[in-house]
CSV table of C-alpha atoms in Angstrom, one decimal:
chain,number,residue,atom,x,y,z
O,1,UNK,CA,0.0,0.0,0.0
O,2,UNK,CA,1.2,3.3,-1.3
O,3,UNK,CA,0.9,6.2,1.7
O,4,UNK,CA,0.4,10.0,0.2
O,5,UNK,CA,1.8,12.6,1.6
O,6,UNK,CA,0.7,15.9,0.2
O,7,UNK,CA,2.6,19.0,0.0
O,8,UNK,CA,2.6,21.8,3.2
O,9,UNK,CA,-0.6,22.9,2.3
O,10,UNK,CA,-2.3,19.7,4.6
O,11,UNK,CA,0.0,20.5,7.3
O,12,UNK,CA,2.8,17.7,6.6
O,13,UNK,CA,5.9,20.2,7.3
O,14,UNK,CA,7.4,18.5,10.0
O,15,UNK,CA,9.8,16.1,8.9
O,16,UNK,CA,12.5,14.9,11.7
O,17,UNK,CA,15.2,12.7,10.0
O,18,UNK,CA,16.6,10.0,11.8
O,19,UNK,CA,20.0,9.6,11.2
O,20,UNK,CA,23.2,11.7,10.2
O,21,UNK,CA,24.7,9.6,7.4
O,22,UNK,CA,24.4,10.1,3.9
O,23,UNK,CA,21.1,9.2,3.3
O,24,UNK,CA,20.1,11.2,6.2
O,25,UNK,CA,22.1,14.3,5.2
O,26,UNK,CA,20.8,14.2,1.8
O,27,UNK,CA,16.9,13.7,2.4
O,28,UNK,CA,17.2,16.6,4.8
O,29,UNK,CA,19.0,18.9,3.0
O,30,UNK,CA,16.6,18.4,-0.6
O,31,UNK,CA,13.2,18.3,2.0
O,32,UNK,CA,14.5,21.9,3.5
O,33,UNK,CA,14.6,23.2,-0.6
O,34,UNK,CA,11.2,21.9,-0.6
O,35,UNK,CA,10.1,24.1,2.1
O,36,UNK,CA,9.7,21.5,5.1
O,37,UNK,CA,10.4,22.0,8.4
O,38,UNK,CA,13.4,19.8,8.7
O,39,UNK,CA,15.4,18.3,12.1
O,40,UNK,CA,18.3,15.8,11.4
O,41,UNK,CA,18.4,13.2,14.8
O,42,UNK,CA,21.8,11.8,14.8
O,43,UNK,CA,24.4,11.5,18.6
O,44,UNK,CA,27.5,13.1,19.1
O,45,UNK,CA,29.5,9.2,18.3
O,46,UNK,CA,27.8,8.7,15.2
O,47,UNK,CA,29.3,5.4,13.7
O,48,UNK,CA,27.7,6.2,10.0
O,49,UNK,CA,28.7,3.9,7.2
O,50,UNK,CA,29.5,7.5,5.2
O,51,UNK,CA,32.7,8.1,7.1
O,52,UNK,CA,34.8,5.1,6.6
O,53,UNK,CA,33.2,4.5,3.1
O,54,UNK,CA,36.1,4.9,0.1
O,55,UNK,CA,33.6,7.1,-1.4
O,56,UNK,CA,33.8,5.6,-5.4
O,57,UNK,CA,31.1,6.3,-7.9
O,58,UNK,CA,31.4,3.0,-9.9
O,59,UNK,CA,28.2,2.3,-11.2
O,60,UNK,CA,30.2,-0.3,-14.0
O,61,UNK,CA,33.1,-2.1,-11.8
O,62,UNK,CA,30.0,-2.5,-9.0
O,63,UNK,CA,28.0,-4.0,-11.7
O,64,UNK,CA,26.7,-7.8,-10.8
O,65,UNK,CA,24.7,-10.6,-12.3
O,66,UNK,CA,21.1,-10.9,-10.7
O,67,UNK,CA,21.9,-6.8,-9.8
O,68,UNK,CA,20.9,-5.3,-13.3
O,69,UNK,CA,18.1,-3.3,-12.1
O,70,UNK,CA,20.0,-2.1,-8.9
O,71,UNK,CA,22.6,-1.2,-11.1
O,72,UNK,CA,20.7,0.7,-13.7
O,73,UNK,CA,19.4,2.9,-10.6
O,74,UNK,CA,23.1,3.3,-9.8
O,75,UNK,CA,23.8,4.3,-13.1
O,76,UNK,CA,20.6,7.1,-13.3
O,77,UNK,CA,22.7,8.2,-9.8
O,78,UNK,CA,25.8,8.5,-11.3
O,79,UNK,CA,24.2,11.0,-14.4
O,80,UNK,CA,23.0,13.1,-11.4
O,81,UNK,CA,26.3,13.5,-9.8
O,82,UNK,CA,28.1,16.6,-11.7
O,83,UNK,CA,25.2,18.8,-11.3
O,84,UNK,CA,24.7,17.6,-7.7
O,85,UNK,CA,28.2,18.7,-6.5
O,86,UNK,CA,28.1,21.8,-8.8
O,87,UNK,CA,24.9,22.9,-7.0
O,88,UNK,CA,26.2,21.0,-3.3
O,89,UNK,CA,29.7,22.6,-3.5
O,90,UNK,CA,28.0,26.1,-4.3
O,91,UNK,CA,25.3,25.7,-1.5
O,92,UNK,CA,28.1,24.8,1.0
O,93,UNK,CA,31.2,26.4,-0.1
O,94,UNK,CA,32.7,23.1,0.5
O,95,UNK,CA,34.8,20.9,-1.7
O,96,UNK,CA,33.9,17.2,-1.7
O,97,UNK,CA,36.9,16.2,-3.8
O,98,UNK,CA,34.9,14.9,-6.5
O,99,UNK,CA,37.7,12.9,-8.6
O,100,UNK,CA,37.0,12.7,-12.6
O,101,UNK,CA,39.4,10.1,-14.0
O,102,UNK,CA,38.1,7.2,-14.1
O,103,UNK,CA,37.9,3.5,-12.9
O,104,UNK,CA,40.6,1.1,-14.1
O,105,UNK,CA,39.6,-2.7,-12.8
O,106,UNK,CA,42.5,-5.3,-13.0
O,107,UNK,CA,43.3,-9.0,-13.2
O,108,UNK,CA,45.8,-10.7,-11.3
O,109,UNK,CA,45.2,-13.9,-13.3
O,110,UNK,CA,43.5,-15.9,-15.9
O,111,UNK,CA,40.5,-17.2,-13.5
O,112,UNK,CA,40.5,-13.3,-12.4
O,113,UNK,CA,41.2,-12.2,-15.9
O,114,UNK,CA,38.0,-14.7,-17.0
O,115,UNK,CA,35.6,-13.0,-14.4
O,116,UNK,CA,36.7,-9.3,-15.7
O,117,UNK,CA,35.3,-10.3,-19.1
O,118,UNK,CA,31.9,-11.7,-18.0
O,119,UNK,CA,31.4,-8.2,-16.0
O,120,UNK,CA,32.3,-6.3,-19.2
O,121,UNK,CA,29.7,-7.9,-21.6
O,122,UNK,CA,27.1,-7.3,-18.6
O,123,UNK,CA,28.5,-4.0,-18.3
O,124,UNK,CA,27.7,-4.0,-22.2
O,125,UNK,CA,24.0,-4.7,-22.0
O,126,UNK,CA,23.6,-2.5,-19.1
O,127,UNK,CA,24.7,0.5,-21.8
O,128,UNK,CA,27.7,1.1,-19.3
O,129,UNK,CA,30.9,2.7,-21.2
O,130,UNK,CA,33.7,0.6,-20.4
O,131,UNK,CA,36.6,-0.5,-22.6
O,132,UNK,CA,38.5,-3.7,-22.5
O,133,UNK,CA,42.4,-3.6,-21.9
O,134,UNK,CA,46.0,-5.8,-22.4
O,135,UNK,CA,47.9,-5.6,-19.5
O,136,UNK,CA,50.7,-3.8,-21.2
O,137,UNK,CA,47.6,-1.3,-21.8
O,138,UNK,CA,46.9,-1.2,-18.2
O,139,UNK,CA,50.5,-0.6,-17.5
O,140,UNK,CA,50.5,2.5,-19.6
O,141,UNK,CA,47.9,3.9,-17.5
O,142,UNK,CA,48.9,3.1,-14.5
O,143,UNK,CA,53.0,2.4,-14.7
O,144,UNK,CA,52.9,1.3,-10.9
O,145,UNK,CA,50.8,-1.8,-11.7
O,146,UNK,CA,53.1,-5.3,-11.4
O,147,UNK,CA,54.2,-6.5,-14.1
O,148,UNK,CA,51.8,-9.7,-13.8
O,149,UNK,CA,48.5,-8.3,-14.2
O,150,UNK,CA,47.1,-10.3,-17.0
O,151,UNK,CA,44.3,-7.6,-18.3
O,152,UNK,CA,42.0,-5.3,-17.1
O,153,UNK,CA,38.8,-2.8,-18.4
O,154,UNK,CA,38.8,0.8,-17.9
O,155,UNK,CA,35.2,2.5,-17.1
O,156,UNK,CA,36.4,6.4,-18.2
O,157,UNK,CA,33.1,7.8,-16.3
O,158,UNK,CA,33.2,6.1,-12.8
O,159,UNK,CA,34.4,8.6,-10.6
O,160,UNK,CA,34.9,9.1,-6.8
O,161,UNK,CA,34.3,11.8,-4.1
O,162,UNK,CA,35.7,12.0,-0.7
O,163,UNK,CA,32.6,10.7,1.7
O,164,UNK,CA,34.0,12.6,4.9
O,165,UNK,CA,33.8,16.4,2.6
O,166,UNK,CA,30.6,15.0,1.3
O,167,UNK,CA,29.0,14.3,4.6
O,168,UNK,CA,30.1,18.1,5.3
O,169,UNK,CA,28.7,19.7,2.6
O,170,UNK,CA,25.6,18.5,3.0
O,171,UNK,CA,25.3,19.6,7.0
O,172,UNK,CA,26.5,23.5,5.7
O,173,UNK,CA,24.1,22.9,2.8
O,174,UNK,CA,21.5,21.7,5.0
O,175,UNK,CA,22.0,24.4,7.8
O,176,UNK,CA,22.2,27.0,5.8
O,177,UNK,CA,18.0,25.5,4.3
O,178,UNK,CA,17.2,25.9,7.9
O,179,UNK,CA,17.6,22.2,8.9
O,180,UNK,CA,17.8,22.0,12.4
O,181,UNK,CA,20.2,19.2,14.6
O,182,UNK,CA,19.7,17.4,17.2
O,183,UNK,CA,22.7,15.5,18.9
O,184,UNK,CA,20.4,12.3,20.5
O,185,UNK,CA,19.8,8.7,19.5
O,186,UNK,CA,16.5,8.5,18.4
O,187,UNK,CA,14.7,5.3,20.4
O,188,UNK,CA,11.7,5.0,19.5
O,189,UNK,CA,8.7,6.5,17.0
O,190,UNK,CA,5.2,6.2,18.5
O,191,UNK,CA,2.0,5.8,16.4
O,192,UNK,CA,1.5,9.2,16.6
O,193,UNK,CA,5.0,10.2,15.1
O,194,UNK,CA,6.7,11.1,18.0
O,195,UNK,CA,9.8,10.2,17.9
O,196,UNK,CA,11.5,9.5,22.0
O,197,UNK,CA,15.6,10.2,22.4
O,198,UNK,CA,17.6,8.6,24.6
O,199,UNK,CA,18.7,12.0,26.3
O,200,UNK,CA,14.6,12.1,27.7
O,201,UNK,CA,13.2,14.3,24.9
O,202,UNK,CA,10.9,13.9,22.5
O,203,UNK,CA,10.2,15.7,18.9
O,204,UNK,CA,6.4,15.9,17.2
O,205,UNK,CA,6.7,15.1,13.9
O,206,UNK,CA,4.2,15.4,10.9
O,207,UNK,CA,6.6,13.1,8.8
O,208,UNK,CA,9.5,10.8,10.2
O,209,UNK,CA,12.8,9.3,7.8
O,210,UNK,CA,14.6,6.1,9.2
O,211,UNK,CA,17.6,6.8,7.6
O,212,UNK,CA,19.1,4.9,10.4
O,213,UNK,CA,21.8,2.5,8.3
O,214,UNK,CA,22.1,-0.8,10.2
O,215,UNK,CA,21.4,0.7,13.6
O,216,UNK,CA,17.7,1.4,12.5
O,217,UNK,CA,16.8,-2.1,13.9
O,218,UNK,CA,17.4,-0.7,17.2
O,219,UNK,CA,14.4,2.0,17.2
O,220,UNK,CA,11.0,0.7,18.3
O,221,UNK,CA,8.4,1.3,15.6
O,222,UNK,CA,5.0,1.2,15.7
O,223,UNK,CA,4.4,-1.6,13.1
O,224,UNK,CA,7.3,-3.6,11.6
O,225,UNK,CA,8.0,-1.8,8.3
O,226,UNK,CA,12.1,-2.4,8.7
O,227,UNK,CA,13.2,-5.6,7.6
O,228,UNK,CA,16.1,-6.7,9.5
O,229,UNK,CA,19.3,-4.7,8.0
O,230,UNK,CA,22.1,-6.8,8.4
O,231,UNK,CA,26.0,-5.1,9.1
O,232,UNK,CA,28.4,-5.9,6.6
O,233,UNK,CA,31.5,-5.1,8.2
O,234,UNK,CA,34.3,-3.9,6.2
O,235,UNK,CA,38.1,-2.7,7.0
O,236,UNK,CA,40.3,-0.3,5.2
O,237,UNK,CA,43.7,2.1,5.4
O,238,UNK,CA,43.8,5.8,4.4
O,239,UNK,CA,47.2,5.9,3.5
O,240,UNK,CA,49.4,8.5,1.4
O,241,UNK,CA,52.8,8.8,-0.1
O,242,UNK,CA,55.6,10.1,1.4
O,243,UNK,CA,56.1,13.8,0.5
O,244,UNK,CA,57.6,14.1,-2.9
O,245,UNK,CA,56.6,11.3,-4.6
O,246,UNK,CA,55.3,10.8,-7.6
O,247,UNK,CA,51.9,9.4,-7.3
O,248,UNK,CA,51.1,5.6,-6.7
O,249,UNK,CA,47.9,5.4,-8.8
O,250,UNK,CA,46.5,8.2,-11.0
O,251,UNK,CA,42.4,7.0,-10.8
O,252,UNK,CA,40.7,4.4,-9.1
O,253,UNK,CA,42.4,1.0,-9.5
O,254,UNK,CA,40.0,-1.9,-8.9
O,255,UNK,CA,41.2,-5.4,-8.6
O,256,UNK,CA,40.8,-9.0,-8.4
O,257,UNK,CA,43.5,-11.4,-6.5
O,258,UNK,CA,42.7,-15.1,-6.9
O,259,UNK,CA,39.1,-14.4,-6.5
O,260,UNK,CA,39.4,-11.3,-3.8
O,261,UNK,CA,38.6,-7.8,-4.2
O,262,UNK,CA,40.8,-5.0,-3.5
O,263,UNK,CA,40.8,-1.6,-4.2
O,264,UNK,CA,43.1,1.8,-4.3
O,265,UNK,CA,41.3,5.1,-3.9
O,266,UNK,CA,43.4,8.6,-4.7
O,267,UNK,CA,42.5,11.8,-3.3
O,268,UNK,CA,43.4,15.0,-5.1
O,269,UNK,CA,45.3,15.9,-1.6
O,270,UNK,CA,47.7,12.8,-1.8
O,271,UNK,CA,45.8,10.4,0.3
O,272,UNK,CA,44.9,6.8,-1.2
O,273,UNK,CA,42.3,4.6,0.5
O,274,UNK,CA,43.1,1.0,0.2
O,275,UNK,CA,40.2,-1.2,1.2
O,276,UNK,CA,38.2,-3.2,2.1
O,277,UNK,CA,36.8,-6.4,3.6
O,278,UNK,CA,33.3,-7.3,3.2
O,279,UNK,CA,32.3,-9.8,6.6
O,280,UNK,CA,29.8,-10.7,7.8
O,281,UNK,CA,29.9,-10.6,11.7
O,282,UNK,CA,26.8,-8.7,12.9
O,283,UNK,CA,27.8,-5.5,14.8
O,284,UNK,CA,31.6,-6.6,15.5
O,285,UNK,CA,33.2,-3.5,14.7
O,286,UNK,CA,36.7,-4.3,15.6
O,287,UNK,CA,39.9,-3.7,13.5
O,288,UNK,CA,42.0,-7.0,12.7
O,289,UNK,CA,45.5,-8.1,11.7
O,290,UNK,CA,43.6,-10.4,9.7
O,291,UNK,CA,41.5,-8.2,7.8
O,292,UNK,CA,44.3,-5.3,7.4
O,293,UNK,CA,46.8,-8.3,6.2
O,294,UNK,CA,44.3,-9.3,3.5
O,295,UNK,CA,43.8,-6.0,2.0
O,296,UNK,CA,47.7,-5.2,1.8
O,297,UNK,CA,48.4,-8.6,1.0
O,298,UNK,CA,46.3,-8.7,-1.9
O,299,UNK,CA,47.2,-4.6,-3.1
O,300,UNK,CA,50.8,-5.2,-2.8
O,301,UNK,CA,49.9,-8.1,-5.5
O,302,UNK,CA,48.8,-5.6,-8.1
O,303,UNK,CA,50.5,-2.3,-7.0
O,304,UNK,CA,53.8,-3.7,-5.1
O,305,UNK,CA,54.3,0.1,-4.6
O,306,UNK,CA,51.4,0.0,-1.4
O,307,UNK,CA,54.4,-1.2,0.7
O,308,UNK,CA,56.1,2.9,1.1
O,309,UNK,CA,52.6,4.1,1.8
O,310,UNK,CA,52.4,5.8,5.4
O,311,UNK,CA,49.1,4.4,6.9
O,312,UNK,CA,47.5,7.8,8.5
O,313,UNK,CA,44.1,5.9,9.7
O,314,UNK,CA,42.9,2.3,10.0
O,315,UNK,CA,39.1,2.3,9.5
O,316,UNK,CA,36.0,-0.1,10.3
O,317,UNK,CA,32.2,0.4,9.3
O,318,UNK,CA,28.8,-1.1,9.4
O,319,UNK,CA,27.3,-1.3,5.9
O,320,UNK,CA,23.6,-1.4,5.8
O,321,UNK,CA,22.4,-4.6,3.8
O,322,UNK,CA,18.8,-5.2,3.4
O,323,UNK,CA,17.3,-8.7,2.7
O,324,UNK,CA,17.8,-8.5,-1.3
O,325,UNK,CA,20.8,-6.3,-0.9
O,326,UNK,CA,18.5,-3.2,-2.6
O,327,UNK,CA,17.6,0.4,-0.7
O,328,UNK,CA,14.7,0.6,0.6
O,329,UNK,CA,13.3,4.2,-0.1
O,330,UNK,CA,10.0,6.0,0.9
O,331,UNK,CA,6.4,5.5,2.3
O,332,UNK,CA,5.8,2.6,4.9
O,333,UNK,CA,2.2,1.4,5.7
O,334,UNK,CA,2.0,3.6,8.7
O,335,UNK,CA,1.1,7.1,7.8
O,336,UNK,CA,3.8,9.5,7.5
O,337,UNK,CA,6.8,7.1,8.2
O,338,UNK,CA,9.6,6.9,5.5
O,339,UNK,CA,12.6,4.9,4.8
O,340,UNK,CA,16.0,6.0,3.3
O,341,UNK,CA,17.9,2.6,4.2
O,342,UNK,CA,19.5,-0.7,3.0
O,343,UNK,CA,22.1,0.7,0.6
O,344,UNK,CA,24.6,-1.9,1.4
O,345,UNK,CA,28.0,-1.2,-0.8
O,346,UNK,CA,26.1,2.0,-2.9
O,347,UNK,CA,25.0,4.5,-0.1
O,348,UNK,CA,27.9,7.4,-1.7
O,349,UNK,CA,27.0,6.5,-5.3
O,350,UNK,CA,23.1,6.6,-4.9
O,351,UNK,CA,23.5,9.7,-2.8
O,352,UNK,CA,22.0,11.7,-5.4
O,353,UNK,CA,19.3,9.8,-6.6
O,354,UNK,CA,18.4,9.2,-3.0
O,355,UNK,CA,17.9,12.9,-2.4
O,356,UNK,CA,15.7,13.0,-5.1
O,357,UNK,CA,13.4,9.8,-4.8
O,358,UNK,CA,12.9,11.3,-0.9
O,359,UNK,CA,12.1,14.6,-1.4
O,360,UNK,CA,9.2,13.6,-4.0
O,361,UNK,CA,8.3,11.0,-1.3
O,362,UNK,CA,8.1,13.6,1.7
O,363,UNK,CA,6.2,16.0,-0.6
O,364,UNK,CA,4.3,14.5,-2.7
O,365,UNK,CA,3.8,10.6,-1.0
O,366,UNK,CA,5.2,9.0,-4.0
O,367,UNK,CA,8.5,7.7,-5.7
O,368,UNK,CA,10.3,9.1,-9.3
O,369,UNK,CA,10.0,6.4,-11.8
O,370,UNK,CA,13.9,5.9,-11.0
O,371,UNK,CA,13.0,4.8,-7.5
O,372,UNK,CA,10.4,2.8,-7.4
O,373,UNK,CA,11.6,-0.2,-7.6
O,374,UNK,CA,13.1,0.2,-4.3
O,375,UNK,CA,9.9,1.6,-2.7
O,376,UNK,CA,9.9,0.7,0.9
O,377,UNK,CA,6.7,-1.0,1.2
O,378,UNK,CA,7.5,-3.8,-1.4
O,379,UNK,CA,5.9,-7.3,-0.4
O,380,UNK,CA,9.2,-9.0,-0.5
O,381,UNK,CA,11.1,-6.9,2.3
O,382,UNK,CA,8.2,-6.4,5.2
């Protein structure tokens, strides 16, 4: 059942948005343009998904089989994202580091090499540009690579921003819209859309977002219209070179290592985020030898140059996966409650699309044609 939610003129201007992530930042800041009446929930220790995230825009090396439509809503997100930081960046005055060269994924070997062609014909029939490369091509592009990889595709439009500037951006943009913060964890939402903080206080609410990541399941709801989002932890470094030298890797370099993925980030400042483990280990949030040997192990493999990198920060976060690994976005069967969770791997990359599919939601109780497969009341996920 679809819930409407007219515009301001029925009195639906109070929208409090739980949680201070991406998905939370964005929704709030797009529903303040929209003329609501906007507070952003979110506690002082925020563990949000958006500040450890790598922060890539890789719509074709995220691309899956059984994924297609996910991935065609990654790639309508994607097409939004030039005039979203042009018009972010301008709102703000703050740079998200939004990074323009392109993707270049990599094989370590044939069975690697072998996978990296089956992704490029999907990435074909999903319309995705991407370009298939010799190793000795790869090389070229990237001198630093080892002298093994076998192959590789270049995707020329997946791009990267910095998650931490992003997450920034959109609390000037949204501040400066006259969103309003609260620093609380949000405990419950009552039938009545009241939603209770742990600090004793309570906000009235004409419209409430669970944009909550994988800590949403914690909230007591007044019907059970979250499915149970599952942490997927993963690990990374934020590394950078030591002062001087030339740069280790000149765009996002995607790999596969016998199987595993591993990934090299660069910053337009110098830093490179090398990441990242994907486990699943409900809300274990510790950093291991284990998980920090993998990653270096298996980047040293491709770019042996990883081994003069000064590690600055080791990272851990709590992605939000949802039952079929797909957002869930929108009107819930209780009046007025909306969800902006489940992105799993994709939260930066379907920031912009996110912003938009909520802002319709909150104003006008439905999703853009973009969105709607993810609609937050689908059978499948309640």
């Amino acid at each position: 059942m679809r819930i409407s939610h007219p515009t301001t003129d029925r009195g639906d201007s109070r929208v409090v948005v739980v949680g201070g992530g991406l998905a939370g930042r964005v929704t709030a800041w797009r529903a303040a343009q929209r003329g609501l009446d906007v507070t952003v929930v979110e506690p002082s220790d925020a563990r949000s998904a958006s500040r450890v995230a790598a922060g890539m825009l890789t719509p074709a090396s995220e691309a899956a089989f059984g994924e297609e439509p996910l991935m065609e809503f990654a790639v309508h997100s994607a097409g939004l994202y030039k005039g979203f930081v042009a018009e972010l960046e301008a709102a703000s005055g703050t740079d998200v580091g939004h990074h323009t060269t392109g993707t270049l994924m990599v094989a370590f070997d044939r069975d690697d090499l072998a996978v990296l062609t089956d992704l490029h014909e999907l990435q074909q029939r999903l319309g995705v540009p991407t370009e298939r490369l010799t190793s000795r091509a790869c090389r070229k592009l990237e001198p630093m690579l080892a002298p093994s990889v076998r192959g590789g595709v270049l995707a020329p439009e997946d791009h990267s921003v910095d998650p931490r500037r992003l997450l920034q951006a959109l609390a000037v943009a949204g501040e400066r819209a006259g969103v309003r913060e609260v620093a609380d964890r949000a405990v419950e939402v009552t039938d009545g859309l009241s939603v209770r903080l742990a600090g004793g206080g309570t906000l009235e609410a004409d419209q409430v977002v669970l944009a909550a990541g994988c800590w949403g399941n914690d909230i007591a709801l007044p019907e059970p219209v979250l499915p149970t989002l599952r942490p997927v932890k993963g690990q990374l470094l934020r590394t950078r070179m030591p002062e001087g030298s030339e740069p280790l890797v000149h765009r996002t370099v995607r790999g596969l290592v016998k199987g595993s993925p591993v990934y090299l980030v660069p910053r337009g400042d110098g830093e490179i985020v090398v990441g990242a483990t994907q486990e699943e280990l409900g809300h274990d949030d510790s950093l291991t030898v284990g998980g920090l040997w993998k990653i270096l192990r298996d980047a040293r493999e491709l770019v042996p140059g990883v081994t003069e990198l000064e590690v600055t920060e080791a990272c851990v976060g709590l992605r939000p996966g949802s039952p079929d690994n797909e957002p869930l976005l929108g009107p819930t069967r209780v009046p007025g409650l909306h969800l902006a969770a489940g992105h799993f791997r994709h939260g930066v990359l379907l920031t912009p699309a996110t912003g938009e599919a909520m802002a319709q939601a909150l104003t006008e109780g439905t999703l853009p044609a973009p969105a709607r497969r993810f609609s937050a009341d689908r059978e499948d996920n309640t």
